[in-house]
Structure formats: structure tokens, C-alpha cells
Coordinates of C-alpha atoms and ligand atoms in Angstrom, one line a residue:
M1 CA -18.1 21.3 7.1
A2 CA -18.4 19.8 4.3
G3 CA -16.1 16.9 3.5
Y4 CA -13.2 15.9 1.2
P5 CA -14.9 15.3 -2.1
D6 CA -15.4 12.5 -4.3
V7 CA -12.7 12.3 -6.9
M8 CA -12.7 8.3 -7.5
D9 CA -14.3 7.9 -11.1
K10 CA -11.9 11.3 -11.9
L11 CA -8.9 9.0 -10.0
V12 CA -9.8 5.8 -12.2
S13 CA -10.0 7.9 -15.5
L14 CA -6.5 9.6 -14.8
C15 CA -5.1 6.6 -14.1
K16 CA -5.7 4.7 -17.3
R17 CA -5.0 7.8 -19.6
R18 CA -1.7 8.1 -18.1
G19 CA -0.4 4.8 -17.6
F20 CA -1.1 4.5 -13.9
I21 CA -3.3 1.7 -13.9
F22 CA -5.3 -0.8 -16.3
Q23 CA -8.1 -3.1 -15.2
S24 CA -6.3 -6.6 -14.9
S25 CA -6.7 -8.9 -18.3
E26 CA -9.3 -5.3 -19.7
I27 CA -9.2 -7.0 -23.6
Y28 CA -10.9 -9.8 -22.2
G29 CA -13.4 -7.6 -20.1
G30 CA -11.3 -7.3 -16.9
T31 CA -10.6 -10.5 -14.1
G32 CA -13.0 -9.6 -11.0
S33 CA -11.4 -6.0 -8.9
V34 CA -7.6 -7.5 -10.1
W35 CA -5.6 -4.4 -11.4
D36 CA -2.1 -3.8 -13.5
Y37 CA 0.5 -1.1 -12.6
G38 CA 0.9 0.7 -15.7
P39 CA 5.0 2.8 -15.9
L40 CA 4.0 5.0 -13.4
G41 CA 2.3 3.1 -11.2
V42 CA 4.5 0.8 -11.2
E43 CA 7.5 3.6 -10.1
L44 CA 5.0 5.7 -7.6
K45 CA 3.9 2.2 -5.8
K46 CA 7.7 1.2 -5.7
N47 CA 8.6 4.3 -4.6
I48 CA 6.2 3.8 -1.8
K49 CA 7.6 0.5 -0.4
D50 CA 10.7 1.8 -0.6
F51 CA 9.6 4.5 1.6
W52 CA 7.9 2.0 4.1
W53 CA 11.1 -0.1 3.8
N54 CA 13.4 2.3 4.9
A55 CA 11.6 3.7 7.5
M56 CA 11.5 0.1 8.4
V57 CA 14.3 -2.2 7.3
R58 CA 16.8 -0.1 6.3
S59 CA 17.2 3.1 9.2
R60 CA 16.7 0.4 12.1
D61 CA 19.3 -2.5 13.0
D62 CA 16.0 -4.4 15.2
I63 CA 14.3 -5.1 12.2
E64 CA 15.2 -7.7 9.9
G65 CA 14.0 -7.9 5.8
L66 CA 12.7 -11.3 4.9
D67 CA 11.0 -12.7 1.6
A68 CA 9.1 -15.4 2.4
A69 CA 7.3 -17.7 -0.3
I70 CA 3.4 -16.8 -1.1
L71 CA 2.7 -21.1 -1.0
M72 CA 3.0 -22.3 2.7
H73 CA 3.1 -26.0 4.3
P74 CA -1.5 -26.1 4.1
R75 CA -0.5 -26.9 7.8
T76 CA 0.7 -22.8 8.4
W77 CA -3.1 -21.7 7.6
E78 CA -5.0 -24.8 10.3
A79 CA -2.7 -23.5 12.5
S80 CA -3.2 -19.8 11.8
G81 CA -6.8 -20.3 12.2
H82 CA -7.6 -18.9 8.6
V83 CA -9.0 -22.5 7.2
A84 CA -11.7 -22.3 10.6
G85 CA -12.4 -18.7 11.2
F86 CA -11.1 -16.7 8.0
T87 CA -15.0 -16.4 7.1
D88 CA -17.6 -14.0 5.8
P89 CA -21.0 -14.8 6.0
L90 CA -21.8 -14.6 2.1
V91 CA -26.3 -13.8 2.0
D92 CA -27.7 -13.8 -2.3
C93 CA -30.5 -12.4 -3.3
K94 CA -32.4 -15.6 -5.1
Q95 CA -34.0 -13.0 -7.5
C96 CA -31.9 -10.5 -8.6
K97 CA -28.6 -12.5 -7.9
A98 CA -26.7 -9.7 -6.1
R99 CA -24.6 -11.2 -3.1
F100 CA -24.2 -9.0 0.4
R101 CA -22.0 -9.4 3.2
A102 CA -24.6 -10.3 6.1
D103 CA -22.7 -8.7 8.7
K104 CA -22.3 -5.2 6.4
M105 CA -25.9 -5.0 5.7
D106 CA -28.5 -3.0 7.7
P107 CA -29.9 -5.5 10.0
K108 CA -33.8 -4.5 10.0
K109 CA -32.6 -5.8 6.3
L110 CA -31.0 -8.6 6.9
E111 CA -34.4 -9.7 9.7
A112 CA -37.2 -8.9 7.4
N113 CA -35.2 -10.2 4.9
V114 CA -35.5 -7.5 2.5
C115 CA -32.6 -7.2 -0.6
P116 CA -31.0 -4.0 -0.5
N117 CA -30.6 -4.5 -4.2
C118 CA -33.9 -4.8 -5.8
G119 CA -35.9 -4.3 -2.7
N120 CA -38.2 -7.6 -2.5
K121 CA -38.7 -9.3 0.2
G122 CA -38.2 -12.8 1.3
T123 CA -35.5 -13.3 -1.3
L124 CA -32.2 -13.5 0.5
T125 CA -30.7 -17.0 1.2
E126 CA -29.6 -17.7 5.1
P127 CA -26.1 -16.3 5.9
R128 CA -23.5 -19.2 5.2
L129 CA -19.7 -19.0 5.8
F130 CA -17.7 -18.4 2.8
N131 CA -13.9 -18.8 3.1
L132 CA -12.2 -16.2 1.9
M133 CA -9.0 -18.1 1.1
F134 CA -8.2 -18.9 -2.6
K135 CA -7.3 -22.8 -3.0
T136 CA -5.3 -24.9 -5.3
H137 CA -3.4 -28.0 -6.0
M138 CA 0.4 -28.8 -5.7
G139 CA 1.8 -31.3 -7.7
A140 CA -0.1 -33.4 -10.3
L141 CA -3.2 -35.0 -8.3
E142 CA -5.8 -32.6 -8.1
E143 CA -7.2 -34.4 -4.8
S144 CA -7.7 -33.2 -1.5
S145 CA -4.2 -33.8 0.0
S146 CA -2.9 -31.6 -2.7
I147 CA -4.6 -28.2 -1.6
V148 CA -2.1 -25.5 -1.3
Y149 CA -4.0 -22.0 -0.5
L150 CA -2.1 -18.6 -1.5
R151 CA -1.5 -16.9 1.3
P152 CA -4.4 -14.2 2.5
E153 CA -1.6 -12.3 4.8
T154 CA 2.4 -12.3 4.5
A155 CA 2.2 -12.3 8.1
Q156 CA 2.5 -16.1 8.5
G157 CA 5.5 -16.4 6.3
I158 CA 7.5 -14.2 9.1
F159 CA 5.9 -16.7 11.9
V160 CA 6.9 -20.2 10.5
N161 CA 10.3 -18.1 10.1
F162 CA 10.7 -16.4 13.3
L163 CA 13.9 -18.3 14.7
N164 CA 15.7 -18.5 11.5
V165 CA 15.4 -14.6 11.4
Q166 CA 16.4 -14.8 15.2
Q167 CA 19.3 -17.1 14.9
S168 CA 20.9 -16.2 12.0
M169 CA 21.3 -12.6 12.2
R170 CA 21.9 -13.1 16.0
Q171 CA 19.1 -10.7 17.0
K172 CA 17.4 -10.7 20.7
V173 CA 14.2 -9.9 21.7
P174 CA 13.1 -7.0 21.3
F175 CA 13.5 -7.3 17.7
G176 CA 11.0 -7.2 14.5
I177 CA 11.6 -8.6 10.8
A178 CA 9.2 -7.1 7.7
Q179 CA 7.9 -8.1 4.6
I180 CA 6.4 -7.0 1.4
G181 CA 4.7 -8.7 -0.8
K182 CA 1.4 -10.2 -2.3
A183 CA -1.6 -11.4 -0.2
F184 CA -4.7 -13.0 -1.9
R185 CA -8.1 -13.2 -0.8
N186 CA -11.9 -13.9 -2.1
E187 CA -13.4 -10.9 -1.0
I188 CA -17.0 -11.1 -1.8
T189 CA -18.0 -7.2 -1.7
P190 CA -14.5 -5.6 -3.6
G191 CA -14.2 -2.6 -5.0
N192 CA -13.7 1.2 -5.1
F193 CA -11.1 0.8 -7.1
I194 CA -7.7 -0.5 -5.7
F195 CA -9.0 0.0 -2.3
R196 CA -10.1 -3.7 -2.1
T197 CA -9.0 -6.1 -4.7
R198 CA -8.8 -9.7 -4.8
E199 CA -4.8 -10.0 -5.5
F200 CA -3.0 -6.9 -3.3
E201 CA 0.1 -6.2 -1.6
Q202 CA 0.4 -6.3 2.0
M203 CA 3.6 -4.0 3.6
E204 CA 3.8 -6.3 6.9
M205 CA 6.2 -6.1 10.2
Q206 CA 5.8 -8.3 13.4
F207 CA 7.4 -7.5 16.4
F208 CA 8.6 -9.7 18.9
V209 CA 8.6 -8.6 22.4
E210 CA 9.0 -10.2 26.1
P211 CA 5.0 -10.6 27.7
G212 CA 4.1 -8.3 29.7
T213 CA 6.0 -5.5 27.3
D214 CA 3.5 -5.7 24.6
M215 CA 1.5 -3.2 25.5
E216 CA 4.2 -0.6 26.0
W217 CA 5.7 -1.5 22.6
F218 CA 2.2 -1.2 21.1
D219 CA 1.7 2.1 21.6
Q220 CA 5.2 3.2 20.3
W221 CA 4.4 1.5 17.0
K222 CA 1.0 3.0 17.0
A223 CA 2.6 6.4 17.2
K224 CA 5.7 5.5 14.9
R225 CA 3.6 4.0 12.1
M226 CA 0.5 7.5 12.1
Q227 CA 3.9 9.3 11.7
W228 CA 5.1 7.4 9.1
H229 CA 1.9 8.7 7.0
F230 CA 1.9 12.0 7.9
D231 CA 6.0 11.7 6.2
L232 CA 4.2 10.0 3.5
G233 CA 2.5 13.0 3.1
L234 CA -1.1 12.0 3.8
S235 CA -2.9 14.9 5.3
P236 CA -3.1 14.7 8.7
D237 CA -6.5 16.2 9.3
R238 CA -7.8 12.7 7.2
L239 CA -5.7 10.4 9.2
K240 CA -7.4 9.3 12.5
F241 CA -7.1 6.2 14.7
H242 CA -9.9 3.3 14.8
Q243 CA -9.6 1.4 17.7
H244 CA -11.6 -2.3 18.1
D245 CA -13.5 -3.1 20.4
A246 CA -13.8 -6.9 22.0
G247 CA -16.7 -7.5 19.3
E248 CA -14.7 -6.3 16.2
L249 CA -11.3 -7.3 17.4
A250 CA -9.7 -10.4 14.9
H251 CA -9.3 -14.0 15.9
Y252 CA -5.6 -13.8 16.7
A253 CA -5.5 -9.7 18.7
R254 CA -5.2 -8.6 21.7
A255 CA -6.0 -5.1 21.0
A256 CA -6.2 -3.4 17.8
F257 CA -5.7 0.1 16.2
D258 CA -6.6 1.0 11.9
V259 CA -4.9 3.7 10.7
T260 CA -8.1 5.4 8.6
F261 CA -7.8 7.7 5.8
D262 CA -10.7 10.1 4.5
F263 CA -11.5 9.0 0.9
G264 CA -13.8 11.5 0.6
G265 CA -17.0 11.6 -0.6
T266 CA -19.8 8.2 0.3
L267 CA -16.2 5.9 0.7
G268 CA -15.4 8.4 3.7
D269 CA -12.8 6.9 6.5
Q270 CA -11.8 3.4 6.1
E271 CA -8.6 1.4 7.3
I272 CA -5.3 1.5 5.8
E273 CA -3.1 0.0 8.5
G274 CA -4.1 -2.5 11.4
I275 CA -1.9 -2.2 14.6
H276 CA -2.3 -5.4 16.1
N277 CA -1.1 -6.5 19.3
R278 CA -1.3 -11.1 18.7
G279 CA 0.0 -11.8 21.7
D280 CA 1.5 -15.4 21.4
F281 CA -1.2 -17.1 19.5
D282 CA 0.6 -17.6 16.4
L283 CA 3.9 -18.6 17.7
S284 CA 2.2 -20.6 20.0
Q285 CA -0.2 -22.0 17.7
H286 CA 3.0 -23.4 15.0
Q287 CA 4.4 -24.6 18.2
Q288 CA 1.3 -26.8 18.4
Y289 CA 1.0 -27.7 14.9
S290 CA 4.1 -28.1 14.0
G291 CA 5.7 -30.3 17.1
K292 CA 8.9 -27.6 16.5
K293 CA 9.5 -25.3 19.6
L294 CA 9.5 -21.4 19.0
E295 CA 10.6 -20.2 22.5
Y296 CA 13.6 -17.2 22.6
F297 CA 16.3 -18.1 25.2
D298 CA 16.7 -15.3 26.8
Q299 CA 20.7 -15.7 28.2
P300 CA 21.1 -12.3 30.2
N301 CA 18.2 -13.7 32.1
N302 CA 18.5 -17.6 31.7
K303 CA 14.8 -17.4 30.6
R304 CA 13.0 -18.7 27.8
Y305 CA 9.3 -17.5 26.9
V306 CA 7.3 -17.6 23.3
P307 CA 7.5 -14.0 22.5
Y308 CA 4.3 -11.8 22.1
V309 CA 4.0 -9.9 18.5
I310 CA 3.2 -6.8 17.9
E311 CA 2.1 -6.1 14.1
T312 CA 1.6 -3.2 12.0
S313 CA 0.3 -4.2 8.4
V314 CA -0.4 -1.8 6.0
G315 CA -1.6 -2.7 2.3
A316 CA 0.3 -1.0 -0.2
D317 CA -2.0 -0.8 -3.0
R318 CA -4.2 0.6 -0.6
V319 CA -2.0 3.4 0.7
T320 CA -1.1 4.1 -2.8
L321 CA -5.0 4.7 -3.6
A322 CA -4.9 7.3 -0.5
T323 CA -1.8 9.0 -1.8
L324 CA -3.3 9.6 -4.5
V325 CA -6.8 11.1 -3.7
N326 CA -4.7 12.9 -1.2
A327 CA -2.7 14.7 -4.0
Y328 CA -5.5 15.2 -6.3
R329 CA -6.2 18.7 -7.0
E330 CA -8.1 21.1 -9.6
E331 CA -7.2 24.1 -9.5
T332 CA -7.0 27.5 -12.0
V333 CA -3.9 29.1 -12.7
E334 CA -4.2 33.3 -13.0
G335 CA -3.7 34.6 -16.2
E336 CA -4.8 31.3 -18.0
S337 CA -8.0 30.4 -18.7
E338 CA -7.9 26.9 -19.2
G339 CA -7.8 24.9 -15.2
R340 CA -5.1 22.7 -14.3
V341 CA -5.3 18.7 -12.8
V342 CA -2.2 18.4 -10.6
L343 CA -1.1 15.8 -8.5
G344 CA 0.6 17.3 -5.1
L345 CA 2.8 13.9 -4.9
K346 CA 5.9 14.6 -2.1
H347 CA 8.8 15.0 -4.2
S348 CA 10.3 11.3 -3.6
I349 CA 7.6 9.3 -4.5
A350 CA 6.9 10.8 -7.5
P351 CA 7.1 8.7 -10.4
I352 CA 8.5 11.5 -12.6
K353 CA 11.2 14.0 -11.1
A354 CA 11.9 16.4 -14.2
A355 CA 10.7 16.3 -17.3
I356 CA 13.4 18.0 -20.0
F357 CA 11.2 20.0 -22.7
P358 CA 13.1 21.8 -25.7
L359 CA 10.7 24.7 -26.6
T360 CA 11.3 23.9 -30.4
K361 CA 12.4 21.0 -32.2
K362 CA 15.4 22.9 -33.8
D363 CA 18.3 25.1 -33.4
G364 CA 20.2 22.4 -31.5
Q365 CA 17.1 22.6 -28.7
P366 CA 16.5 18.9 -28.6
E367 CA 20.1 17.9 -28.7
M368 CA 20.8 19.8 -25.9
A369 CA 17.8 18.3 -23.9
N370 CA 18.8 15.2 -24.7
R371 CA 22.7 15.6 -23.2
I372 CA 20.5 17.1 -20.1
V373 CA 18.3 13.5 -20.0
D374 CA 21.3 11.2 -20.0
D375 CA 23.0 13.6 -17.1
L376 CA 20.1 13.5 -15.0
R377 CA 19.0 10.0 -16.1
S378 CA 22.0 8.2 -13.5
A379 CA 20.2 10.2 -10.8
F380 CA 16.6 10.9 -11.3
A381 CA 13.4 9.1 -12.9
V382 CA 13.3 12.1 -16.1
D383 CA 10.5 12.5 -19.2
Y384 CA 11.9 14.1 -22.4
D385 CA 8.9 15.5 -24.4
E386 CA 9.3 18.4 -27.2
T387 CA 5.9 17.5 -28.4
G388 CA 2.6 20.2 -28.4
S389 CA 3.0 23.7 -26.9
I390 CA 4.9 24.2 -23.4
G391 CA 1.5 24.4 -21.4
K392 CA 0.2 21.5 -22.8
R393 CA 3.4 19.9 -21.6
Y394 CA 3.2 21.4 -18.3
R395 CA -0.9 20.3 -17.5
R396 CA 0.7 17.1 -18.8
Q397 CA 4.0 16.9 -16.4
D398 CA 1.3 18.7 -14.2
E399 CA -1.3 15.7 -14.0
V400 CA 1.5 12.6 -13.0
G401 CA 2.8 14.7 -10.4
T402 CA 6.0 15.4 -12.0
P403 CA 7.7 18.3 -9.1
F404 CA 10.1 19.9 -12.4
C405 CA 9.4 20.8 -16.0
V406 CA 13.0 22.2 -17.2
T407 CA 12.6 24.1 -20.8
I408 CA 15.7 24.6 -23.2
D409 CA 14.8 27.9 -25.3
G410 CA 16.7 29.9 -27.4
Q411 CA 18.8 31.7 -24.4
S412 CA 20.3 28.0 -23.3
T413 CA 22.0 26.9 -26.5
S414 CA 24.2 30.1 -26.4
D415 CA 24.8 31.1 -22.3
Q416 CA 24.0 26.9 -21.2
T417 CA 21.3 28.1 -18.7
V418 CA 17.9 26.9 -18.6
T419 CA 14.3 27.5 -16.7
V420 CA 13.3 25.2 -14.1
R421 CA 9.5 25.5 -13.4
D422 CA 8.4 24.5 -9.9
R423 CA 4.7 22.2 -10.2
D424 CA 3.3 23.9 -7.1
T425 CA 4.5 27.4 -6.9
L426 CA 4.8 27.4 -10.6
V427 CA 7.8 29.9 -9.7
Q428 CA 10.5 29.4 -12.9
D429 CA 14.4 29.8 -12.5
R430 CA 17.0 30.5 -14.2
V431 CA 19.7 27.5 -13.8
D432 CA 23.4 26.5 -14.9
V433 CA 23.3 23.7 -16.8
S434 CA 26.9 22.6 -15.2
Q435 CA 24.7 23.4 -11.4
L436 CA 21.5 21.5 -12.4
K437 CA 21.4 18.0 -11.2
G438 CA 22.6 19.8 -7.7
Y439 CA 19.7 22.1 -8.0
L440 CA 17.7 19.0 -8.5
A441 CA 18.5 17.0 -6.0
A442 CA 18.4 19.9 -3.2
K443 CA 15.3 20.5 -4.3
L444 CA 14.2 17.1 -4.2
V445 CA 14.7 15.9 -1.0
G446 CA 11.8 15.2 1.0
Ligands
LIG1 N1 -1.7 -9.1 8.7 C1 -3.3 -8.7 9.7 C2 -3.7 -8.6 8.5 O1 -3.7 -9.0 7.0 P1 -6.1 -6.7 8.5 O2 -6.5 -5.8 8.5 O3 -6.4 -8.0 7.4 O4 -4.8 -7.4 8.6 C3 -3.8 -5.0 7.0 O5 -5.5 -6.5 6.5 C4 -4.2 -4.4 5.2 O6 -3.8 -5.4 4.4 C5 -5.5 -2.9 5.7 O7 -5.6 -2.2 6.1 C6 -5.3 -3.0 4.0 O8 -4.4 -1.9 4.0 C7 -4.8 -3.9 3.6 N2 -5.5 -5.3 3.3 C8 -6.2 -6.2 3.7 N3 -7.0 -6.8 2.4 C9 -7.4 -6.0 1.6 C10 -7.4 -6.5 -0.2 N4 -8.7 -6.9 -0.1 N5 -7.5 -5.5 -0.8 C11 -6.4 -4.2 -0.9 N6 -5.8 -4.4 0.6 C12 -6.2 -5.2 1.5

């Protein structure tokens, strides 16, 4: 069976043209693998983050939210193992200056010292370990004692706050802490648009459990997180689990599965989320490095222990890219010569829910359309557009995934009805203006 098509180049162009995603500092030639979200992109990503927050925090009473700082005490990163171990083996070609991760190279080429880029022999340097954490200085003096790191994962902000959250919220194990926030990695080989970047957002949850119950919880979270991706609208046949074997496991992990998504083309199946059993690695390390006890006291059973942690960690940018790739389609419309590009986004995450068009710029139609916009704005993100033919306006909205287009025509001003066109079925309903908000609200659920 042929794989999914490569739509990345088309998406990069659509995202720029339609205000989803721009290269960071573009007028200066861009910052390496850093991206800015434009007006529609910020709405899309926010909707995805809200979808996660609702599923993980709002709809449960055993998970609390947190927003920890990016800059943490530098000892955090010694305790977590990142100072010593968060490294990639870097290889340079002295001839063409290309840079590679030795662990991602063809072992035969590495062994024979052949550059995968220019093909020269004997021009590769020995692999050397490169730490992926960005360093900066806190305070006025740039000396080694003032070094701080931009966090490479949000998780550590959760571990160091384990007891603060447990005690202030009177939570009992098992319970979780969730947060959404920026993380930074000085990746050697970033790329594929927002797939691997140097500044990105993570949505992470650490679930604290009694040792011995960890694998049971691990299995539960694995299933729940896969279901979340289905619910987000990602096509089930593009999603898979990938189990890490012993050689692949991160330094903190006892067991790990990735959720992978098939991005199509040569990128293919790639990790979008990691689900890890971190055991008591992090809490024990922080106990040791801080000298502060991070134990849980199980009062009814009169026992103390350091909980084990099941972690679910999904990249907000990576899942946004998966959502865009999944939603992108090109199709022909019966009776029309021009094809259309559609982002078939799930309604609840579409950046604009309804677009309102007056058919003409006269006869009171723009005024009526603006009254409708004002009314709907309190409930949904809406857009007003009066330029170009109706066909062109539909195409513009299809391309950004707007589920409904509302048209005000000659009949509307006399009988107070409008047409509502469905992005996917193209069916047009005539709806009374007084019913419009309720009509859209009912259709936009899900
Ligand atoms: N706390 C565990 C952790 O950080 P990870 O597998 O390194 O685990 C989790 O990262 C998720 O974060 C990945 O599945 C991916 O979605 C996202 N992610 C990691 N590095 C990224 C990068 N350079 N650019 C974009 N997203 C990234």
C-alpha cells in the first residue's frame, strides 16, 4: 500500500500565506529552527492546548495544574542527570562543514569515515558529546557560578513542586500534576518545520503512584493518551505505539512507549508523545541533591515512600503539526473547475468557527452581516469577509479549516434568514437569524 503523501512543503507555504506560522525573525534571515505562530496559528495551538488541559486537568479531580518557571536552580539539572547525560554525539565533516548525530548515521558510513553529505572519505571528526541545554547567566556576573539553564523539559518543575502541590491541595497518592510550558534544546539536527525545533512547548503530566502499582498505571495512561489523540481527530491508522527496548530507554526510564504519527512522505512514523515509567528516579535524585525529603506519608496505612512516576509528555508544536498534516486535503468539487484545499480540522480546534459574508456590499447586507458578527463573537471566533466572489471566500475559509460559512443575501434582509454552508458536506441550510447562534453551537460540539 502506498504511504501517505508528503504535504510538508505545501503546508509550510499555506501556514505562512494564511497567518499560521512564520519563520522567527524572518526579516533578518530567520533564527535557526525557531518559529512564530501568527494569528490563526496561535488560535489553533491554543485550542489544542485547551483540549489537553481539559482532558488532563479540568475533567479530573486527581490531577492538579502547575505553571513552573523556565529558569530553575542549576542543581536541578545535576540531579536530573541532564548536565552529565543530556548529550548527543556530534560529528562534523571538515570538508563540507555538514553536522550529524553519530547515533542517527548509517553505522557503515561512520565506521568507514564517509561523509553522508559530500561523500568524501576521512573528513569526519571523531564523535564528541554535545550537551543540548542552552546556558545563560543569572545576575550581572558572567562566571561559572552564575550559570543557569533554559529548561530542556518541563517535568523537573513538577518534580521539585511535588510536595508543595500534594500538601497545598491535600492530594493523596495516586495523583498527578500537569503543566504546559516552553522547553529549549540546542538540537544538532533540527528541522522538518515545527517538528524538531530549538524552542518548543511541552504538555507534560507526572502521575505519582505507589511503587508496585506503577505498571498498572503505565498501561492505563498508555491507553488514555492514545484515545486523546483519536479524540483530537488524528486518523487512527496513522497512530501507533513504539516500545523502547533496553538500548533506547532514557536514563530515567524503567519502561517507555512513544505514540507515533505517520507524517507521510519520507518523514513517515515519528514520535509525537512519550509515555514513561520514571520509577522513583527523579524524586530520589532531588532528595539526594537538595537534602530535602520528598516522601509521601500514607496515613491510613502508616507508611512512607518515595512515589513512582508515570509521565505523559506530548509536544504542543509537534501535535499541532500532526493535526495540520492529518487535516490537509486537496479535492475537486463537483460542478466546479477549480479544486479546493481543505483543512478538515475537528470543529472545536478550528481557529475560526464561522465566517460571515454579505453577498454584496450594498442593500443593507454588510450592516446585517456585522450585526450577526457582533452577536456571534461573544460565543465563537468569527471572521467577516466581504471581498471577492463568494466562491473565492469559501475557498479562503476552507483552506484555514473554518467549519461554517454564513451568507447574507437579498432574501436575508427581507425575511431574516441566512444560508449556512458546511465545510465538509458543502450542504447549505437556510437558517433563521434568531436561531443561528444555537444552530452553530449544536453543530460545533465535537
Ligand atoms: N519529559 C520527558 C521528555 O521531555 P521527550 O521524549 O524528550 O521526553 C517529549 O520529549 C515530547 O516533546 C516529544 O514526544 C515531542 O513531542 C516533544 N519534543 C521533544 N523535543 C522536541 C523538539 N526539539 N522540538 C519539538 N518538540 C519536541
